Amino acid sequence: MAALTSLPSETLVEILSLLSCPDLASTARVSNHFHLLSQPLLYTAPCLRRSPEMPNTRATGSSLEIFLQTLLTPGRETLASHVRTLHFEFENISVEPGEEYWSGYTTPTEPHPITSDTPQPQGRQLMILLDLLPRLQILHFSPPNYRPSFSRLLESAADEMTLPCGLNSLREVHCPPTDDSDGVRWHTLRVFLQLPQIRLIEVTCINRFRISEIDRGRGASSSTVTHLRFSHSAIPDWLLSNALLVPIALTHFSYSIVPSRGFLLSEFMATLVPLRPSLQYLHLDFGNMVLPSELQLPHNHASLREWPLLRTISCSLIPLLGGGPRDGSPRLMDVLPPSLQELEILWDYYWSFSDATDQIVEMLAEKRWAVPYLERLAVVAESGMAQGVLDNLVVACEAAGVSLVKDSFCW
């Protein structure tokens, strides 16, 4: 049997890429050859997260501080160039006075902050880390549940045109919801929108407090974002309008809505109009919330019929049709764009299952002129395909040549 080391390096890298991090770390200790092959893989996607196995004390330092010390150790400067994806969660410590005023180290004569004896707050440490990663492409980070000093540092650096080097190559930003995370500041979102290579932004919601009238009118000068996703949001219409005025080339827009006091569905739908020329995917999720009558949608705001590029719609019936047949809502087939290829109806309690099914069956019967390119259909609840899908819906899909699928279309 041929020795493993006789295989081409490219083949060995493919094999090593299948290993878990602990196994990969063990492999890196086998020999110099395996060390050189394993090292880039070990540092491609570091995860700096809270862990019960890593006590967070001044004696040991946080995972972020340890990682920084590793990258700044003499002889290991090239490790940072391997990082493509960074996962980071803020610890609940490191809130120290003066953090929000720090804007980075600027002169080579100054000692590097992380190498000094004074403990550095995590906001500063993250800014330093981002400045060390020249090829970073994807950033996952949870906003802290305290006043977001990292956001202030980021915004200050943007105003001074001294953003960390790693943000220049960044293509995706993900801020997933966590138990102790807060919304992303509007100013921070504006910085992300202006990054030169950014394509996808996903945030839980926008922290809109303390936004002045001047801030309402300020937007990014340009943006390359094509995918924008808000989850569990209750963003005011004017603030959403400001965000959507910038990335006019959006192809994918996703919004999981938590209607709140003052939320007007008609005004919300009106804010989506700037997306009409480019949008290909639309996801609107109201969950199982029943909207009061004053929040229901006037029918003339709902139609997506004139959206020329819309291919996929994942949506509950409320934003499309309002309160249902009893209040004279339009037919489903009259509000869907002819270019539609995939339709996902997200189940909500406001519509009875029979009424919703009747609407879908009617649309399928008129597929030839209403939605001639429709290929896939799903009727789903939070747990997957809605229970009790009626036989007539299955028959209608077969007759129209449409696949009834269980997979969600949400990207």
Coordinates of C-alpha atoms in Angstrom, one line a residue:
M1 CA 0.0 0.0 0.0
A2 CA 1.4 3.4 -1.0
A3 CA 2.3 5.7 1.9
L4 CA -0.1 8.6 2.6
T5 CA 2.7 11.1 2.1
S6 CA 3.1 9.9 -1.5
L7 CA -0.2 11.4 -2.5
P8 CA -0.2 14.8 -4.2
S9 CA -0.5 17.7 -1.8
E10 CA -3.8 18.8 -3.4
T11 CA -5.3 15.4 -2.7
L12 CA -4.1 15.5 0.9
V13 CA -5.6 18.9 1.4
E14 CA -9.0 17.6 0.2
I15 CA -8.7 14.7 2.7
L16 CA -7.7 16.9 5.6
S17 CA -10.5 19.4 4.9
L18 CA -12.9 16.6 5.9
L19 CA -11.5 16.4 9.4
S20 CA -12.8 18.1 12.5
C21 CA -10.8 20.8 14.2
P22 CA -9.4 18.6 17.0
D23 CA -8.4 15.9 14.5
L24 CA -6.9 18.5 12.2
A25 CA -4.9 19.9 15.1
S26 CA -3.6 16.4 15.9
T27 CA -2.7 15.8 12.2
A28 CA -0.7 19.1 12.2
R29 CA 1.6 17.6 14.8
V30 CA 2.5 14.5 12.8
S31 CA 5.3 16.1 10.7
N32 CA 6.4 19.3 9.1
H33 CA 4.7 18.3 5.9
F34 CA 1.4 17.8 7.5
H35 CA 1.8 20.9 9.6
L36 CA 2.2 23.0 6.4
L37 CA -0.9 21.4 4.8
S38 CA -3.1 21.6 8.0
Q39 CA -2.3 25.1 9.2
P40 CA -4.2 27.0 6.5
L41 CA -7.3 24.8 7.1
L42 CA -7.1 25.3 10.9
Y43 CA -7.2 29.1 10.5
T44 CA -9.7 29.3 7.6
A45 CA -12.8 29.7 9.8
P46 CA -11.9 30.3 13.5
C47 CA -14.8 30.4 16.0
L48 CA -14.4 32.7 19.0
R49 CA -17.3 31.8 21.1
R50 CA -18.2 31.6 24.7
S51 CA -17.4 28.1 25.9
P52 CA -17.8 26.4 29.3
E53 CA -14.5 24.6 28.6
M54 CA -12.7 28.0 28.4
P55 CA -13.1 29.9 31.6
N56 CA -13.2 33.6 31.0
T57 CA -10.9 35.2 33.5
R58 CA -8.1 37.7 33.5
A59 CA -5.7 34.9 34.1
T60 CA -6.5 33.0 30.9
G61 CA -8.0 35.7 28.8
S62 CA -10.9 35.4 26.5
S63 CA -10.8 33.4 23.3
L64 CA -10.5 36.6 21.3
E65 CA -7.5 37.7 23.3
I66 CA -5.8 34.3 23.0
F67 CA -6.4 34.3 19.3
L68 CA -4.9 37.8 18.9
Q69 CA -1.9 36.9 20.9
T70 CA -1.3 33.9 18.6
L71 CA -1.5 36.0 15.5
L72 CA 0.8 38.6 16.9
T73 CA 3.5 36.1 18.1
P74 CA 6.7 36.7 16.1
G75 CA 7.0 34.1 13.3
R76 CA 3.2 33.6 13.0
E77 CA 2.3 36.8 11.1
T78 CA 1.2 34.8 8.0
L79 CA -1.5 32.9 10.0
A80 CA -3.9 35.8 9.6
S81 CA -3.8 35.6 5.8
H82 CA -5.5 32.1 6.0
V83 CA -8.7 33.4 7.7
R84 CA -11.7 33.6 5.4
T85 CA -14.6 33.3 7.8
L86 CA -14.7 34.6 11.4
H87 CA -17.3 33.6 14.0
F88 CA -17.3 35.8 17.1
E89 CA -19.6 36.3 20.1
F90 CA -19.0 39.1 22.6
E91 CA -18.4 38.1 26.1
N92 CA -20.5 39.8 28.9
I93 CA -17.3 41.4 30.3
S94 CA -14.8 43.9 29.0
V95 CA -17.1 47.0 29.3
E96 CA -14.5 49.5 30.3
P97 CA -14.5 53.3 30.3
G98 CA -13.1 55.0 27.2
E99 CA -13.7 52.1 24.8
E100 CA -16.1 54.1 22.6
Y101 CA -13.5 56.7 22.0
W102 CA -10.7 54.5 20.7
S103 CA -10.2 54.7 16.9
G104 CA -7.2 52.4 16.4
Y105 CA -3.5 52.5 16.6
T106 CA -2.0 54.8 13.9
T107 CA 1.8 55.1 14.3
P108 CA 4.4 52.3 14.3
T109 CA 6.2 53.9 17.2
E110 CA 3.3 53.3 19.5
P111 CA 3.1 49.9 21.3
H112 CA 0.5 47.7 19.9
P113 CA -2.5 47.8 22.3
I114 CA -2.9 44.0 22.6
T115 CA 0.8 43.6 23.6
S116 CA 0.6 46.1 26.4
D117 CA 0.0 45.1 30.0
T118 CA -3.3 47.0 30.2
P119 CA -6.3 44.7 29.4
Q120 CA -8.1 45.9 26.3
P121 CA -11.9 45.9 26.0
Q122 CA -13.3 43.4 23.5
G123 CA -14.5 46.2 21.1
R124 CA -10.9 47.3 20.7
Q125 CA -9.6 43.8 20.4
L126 CA -12.1 43.0 17.6
M127 CA -11.1 46.1 15.7
I128 CA -7.5 45.1 16.0
L129 CA -8.3 41.6 14.8
L130 CA -10.2 42.8 11.8
D131 CA -7.2 45.0 10.9
L132 CA -5.0 41.8 10.8
L133 CA -7.2 39.8 8.4
P134 CA -6.5 40.9 4.8
R135 CA -8.6 38.2 3.1
L136 CA -11.6 38.0 5.4
Q137 CA -14.8 37.3 3.4
I138 CA -17.5 36.3 5.9
L139 CA -18.1 37.8 9.4
H140 CA -20.5 36.2 11.9
F141 CA -20.8 38.2 15.1
S142 CA -23.4 38.7 17.8
P143 CA -24.0 42.3 18.8
P144 CA -23.5 42.7 22.6
N145 CA -26.4 43.2 25.0
Y146 CA -24.8 46.3 26.5
R147 CA -24.2 49.6 24.8
P148 CA -22.5 48.5 21.6
S149 CA -19.0 50.1 21.9
F150 CA -17.7 48.1 19.0
S151 CA -20.3 49.7 16.8
R152 CA -19.2 53.1 18.0
L153 CA -15.6 52.3 17.1
L154 CA -16.6 51.0 13.7
E155 CA -18.7 54.1 13.0
S156 CA -15.9 56.4 14.1
A157 CA -13.4 54.6 11.9
A158 CA -15.7 54.9 9.0
D159 CA -16.0 58.7 9.5
E160 CA -12.3 59.0 9.7
M161 CA -11.8 56.7 6.7
T162 CA -9.6 54.3 8.8
L163 CA -11.7 51.1 8.6
P164 CA -9.9 47.9 9.5
C165 CA -8.2 46.2 6.6
G166 CA -10.3 43.1 6.8
L167 CA -13.5 45.0 6.0
N168 CA -12.2 45.9 2.5
S169 CA -12.5 42.3 1.4
L170 CA -15.6 41.4 3.4
R171 CA -18.5 40.0 1.3
E172 CA -21.0 38.8 3.9
V173 CA -22.0 40.0 7.4
H174 CA -24.2 37.9 9.6
C175 CA -25.6 39.0 12.9
P176 CA -27.7 36.1 14.0
P177 CA -30.1 36.4 17.0
T178 CA -28.9 35.2 20.3
D179 CA -30.3 35.1 23.8
D180 CA -28.3 38.1 25.0
S181 CA -27.8 40.1 21.8
D182 CA -29.2 43.4 20.8
G183 CA -30.1 45.0 17.5
V184 CA -27.5 46.4 15.2
R185 CA -27.3 50.2 15.3
W186 CA -28.6 52.0 12.2
H187 CA -25.2 53.8 11.9
T188 CA -23.4 50.4 11.9
L189 CA -25.7 49.0 9.2
R190 CA -24.9 52.1 7.1
V191 CA -21.2 51.3 7.5
F192 CA -21.8 47.7 6.3
L193 CA -23.8 49.0 3.3
Q194 CA -20.8 51.1 2.2
L195 CA -18.2 48.3 2.3
P196 CA -16.6 48.0 -1.2
Q197 CA -17.1 44.2 -1.7
I198 CA -20.2 43.5 0.5
R199 CA -22.9 41.4 -1.1
L200 CA -25.0 40.0 1.8
I201 CA -26.1 41.5 5.1
E202 CA -28.2 39.6 7.7
V203 CA -29.2 41.4 10.9
T204 CA -31.8 40.6 13.6
C205 CA -33.2 44.1 13.7
I206 CA -32.0 47.7 13.8
N207 CA -31.5 49.5 17.1
R208 CA -33.3 52.7 16.3
F209 CA -33.0 54.6 19.6
R210 CA -31.4 58.0 19.7
I211 CA -31.6 58.6 15.9
S212 CA -31.9 62.2 15.0
E213 CA -33.8 63.8 12.2
I214 CA -30.5 64.4 10.4
D215 CA -29.7 60.7 10.6
R216 CA -33.0 59.8 9.1
G217 CA -32.0 61.5 5.8
R218 CA -28.5 60.1 5.7
G219 CA -27.8 57.0 3.6
A220 CA -24.8 55.3 2.2
S221 CA -23.4 56.9 -0.9
S222 CA -23.3 53.6 -2.8
S223 CA -23.7 49.9 -2.2
T224 CA -23.0 46.6 -3.8
V225 CA -25.4 44.6 -1.6
T226 CA -27.6 42.2 -3.4
H227 CA -29.0 40.2 -0.4
L228 CA -30.5 41.9 2.6
R229 CA -32.2 40.0 5.4
F230 CA -33.9 41.2 8.5
S231 CA -35.2 38.7 11.1
H232 CA -37.6 39.3 14.0
S233 CA -37.8 43.0 13.2
A234 CA -40.2 45.8 13.9
I235 CA -38.4 48.5 11.9
P236 CA -40.2 51.9 11.4
D237 CA -41.2 52.5 7.8
W238 CA -39.1 55.6 7.4
L239 CA -36.0 53.8 8.7
L240 CA -36.6 50.8 6.3
S241 CA -37.1 53.3 3.5
N242 CA -33.6 54.8 4.2
A243 CA -32.0 51.4 4.1
L244 CA -33.7 50.4 0.8
L245 CA -32.9 53.7 -0.9
V246 CA -29.3 52.7 -0.9
P247 CA -29.0 49.1 -2.2
I248 CA -31.1 49.6 -5.3
A249 CA -29.7 46.5 -7.0
L250 CA -31.1 44.2 -4.3
T251 CA -32.0 40.8 -5.8
H252 CA -33.0 39.1 -2.5
F253 CA -34.9 40.6 0.3
S254 CA -36.1 38.8 3.4
Y255 CA -38.0 40.3 6.4
S256 CA -39.4 38.3 9.3
I257 CA -41.9 40.8 10.8
V258 CA -42.9 41.4 14.4
P259 CA -45.7 44.0 14.0
S260 CA -45.7 46.5 16.8
R261 CA -47.7 49.5 17.8
G262 CA -47.6 52.1 15.0
F263 CA -46.7 49.5 12.4
L264 CA -48.8 50.1 9.2
L265 CA -48.7 47.2 6.7
S266 CA -49.6 49.5 3.8
E267 CA -46.8 51.8 4.5
F268 CA -44.4 48.9 4.9
M269 CA -45.3 47.5 1.5
A270 CA -44.9 50.9 0.0
T271 CA -41.3 51.0 1.2
L272 CA -40.6 48.0 -1.0
V273 CA -41.4 49.8 -4.2
P274 CA -37.7 50.9 -4.9
L275 CA -36.8 47.2 -5.1
R276 CA -39.2 46.6 -8.0
P277 CA -36.6 46.9 -10.9
S278 CA -34.2 44.4 -9.5
L279 CA -35.8 42.1 -6.9
Q280 CA -35.9 38.4 -7.7
Y281 CA -36.6 36.9 -4.3
L282 CA -39.1 38.2 -1.7
H283 CA -39.6 36.6 1.7
L284 CA -42.1 38.2 4.2
D285 CA -43.1 36.3 7.3
F286 CA -45.7 37.4 9.8
G287 CA -45.6 34.2 11.7
N288 CA -48.9 33.3 13.4
M289 CA -49.8 36.8 14.5
V290 CA -53.3 38.0 13.9
L291 CA -53.2 41.7 12.8
P292 CA -55.9 44.1 14.1
S293 CA -58.2 45.4 11.4
E294 CA -56.4 48.8 11.3
L295 CA -53.2 47.1 10.4
Q296 CA -54.6 45.1 7.5
L297 CA -53.4 45.9 4.0
P298 CA -55.4 48.1 1.6
H299 CA -55.7 46.0 -1.6
N300 CA -54.1 48.5 -3.9
H301 CA -50.8 48.3 -2.1
A302 CA -50.5 44.5 -2.3
S303 CA -50.2 43.7 -6.0
L304 CA -46.8 42.4 -7.1
R305 CA -48.2 41.9 -10.6
E306 CA -46.0 44.5 -12.2
W307 CA -42.7 43.3 -10.6
P308 CA -40.8 42.2 -13.8
L309 CA -38.0 40.0 -12.3
L310 CA -39.7 38.5 -9.3
R311 CA -39.1 34.7 -9.4
T312 CA -39.6 33.5 -5.9
I313 CA -42.1 34.6 -3.3
S314 CA -42.2 33.2 0.3
C315 CA -45.0 35.0 2.1
S316 CA -48.0 34.7 4.3
L317 CA -51.3 35.7 2.7
I318 CA -51.9 38.7 4.9
P319 CA -49.5 41.1 3.0
L320 CA -50.7 39.8 -0.3
L321 CA -54.4 39.6 0.2
G322 CA -55.3 41.3 3.5
G323 CA -58.1 39.8 5.6
G324 CA -59.5 37.2 3.2
P325 CA -62.5 36.7 1.0
R326 CA -64.9 38.1 3.5
D327 CA -63.7 41.7 3.1
G328 CA -63.5 41.6 -0.7
S329 CA -59.8 40.9 -1.1
P330 CA -58.4 40.3 -4.6
R331 CA -57.7 36.8 -5.9
L332 CA -54.3 35.4 -5.4
M333 CA -53.8 35.0 -9.1
D334 CA -54.4 38.7 -9.6
V335 CA -51.6 39.9 -7.4
L336 CA -48.8 37.5 -8.4
P337 CA -46.2 38.4 -11.1
P338 CA -46.3 36.4 -14.4
S339 CA -42.6 35.7 -14.0
L340 CA -43.1 33.7 -10.8
Q341 CA -41.4 30.3 -10.7
E342 CA -41.6 29.4 -7.0
L343 CA -44.4 30.2 -4.5
E344 CA -44.3 29.4 -0.8
I345 CA -47.4 30.2 1.3
L346 CA -46.4 30.6 5.0
W347 CA -49.2 29.6 7.2
D348 CA -50.9 32.1 9.5
Y349 CA -54.0 31.8 11.7
Y350 CA -55.9 34.7 10.1
W351 CA -56.7 32.7 7.0
S352 CA -58.7 29.5 7.3
F353 CA -57.0 26.6 5.6
S354 CA -60.0 26.0 3.3
D355 CA -60.0 29.6 2.1
A356 CA -56.3 29.6 1.4
T357 CA -56.5 26.3 -0.4
D358 CA -59.4 27.6 -2.6
Q359 CA -57.3 30.6 -3.6
I360 CA -54.3 28.4 -4.5
V361 CA -56.5 25.9 -6.5
E362 CA -58.1 28.7 -8.4
M363 CA -54.6 30.1 -9.3
L364 CA -53.4 26.7 -10.5
A365 CA -56.5 26.3 -12.7
E366 CA -55.6 29.6 -14.4
K367 CA -51.9 29.0 -14.4
R368 CA -51.6 29.3 -18.2
W369 CA -52.2 33.0 -18.2
A370 CA -51.8 34.0 -14.5
V371 CA -48.4 32.4 -13.6
P372 CA -47.3 30.4 -16.7
Y373 CA -43.7 29.8 -15.4
L374 CA -44.7 28.5 -11.9
E375 CA -42.8 25.3 -11.2
R376 CA -42.8 24.7 -7.4
L377 CA -45.4 25.3 -4.7
A378 CA -45.2 24.9 -0.9
V379 CA -47.7 25.5 1.9
V380 CA -45.7 25.4 5.1
A381 CA -46.0 26.1 8.8
E382 CA -43.2 26.5 11.3
S383 CA -42.8 22.8 11.6
G384 CA -42.7 22.2 7.8
M385 CA -45.4 21.3 5.3
A386 CA -48.8 22.3 6.6
Q387 CA -50.7 19.4 8.0
G388 CA -53.9 18.3 6.2
V389 CA -52.9 19.4 2.7
L390 CA -56.2 18.7 0.9
D391 CA -56.5 16.2 -1.9
N392 CA -57.8 18.8 -4.3
L393 CA -54.6 20.8 -3.9
V394 CA -52.5 17.8 -4.8
V395 CA -54.7 17.1 -7.8
A396 CA -54.6 20.7 -8.9
C397 CA -50.7 20.8 -8.7
E398 CA -50.5 17.6 -10.8
A399 CA -52.9 19.0 -13.4
A400 CA -50.9 22.2 -13.7
G401 CA -47.5 20.5 -13.8
V402 CA -46.4 22.1 -10.5
S403 CA -44.4 20.3 -7.9
L404 CA -45.8 20.4 -4.4
V405 CA -42.6 20.4 -2.2
K406 CA -41.8 20.3 1.5
D407 CA -38.6 22.2 1.4
S408 CA -38.7 25.9 2.3
F409 CA -37.6 28.4 -0.3
C410 CA -36.2 30.8 2.3
W411 CA -32.5 31.5 1.7

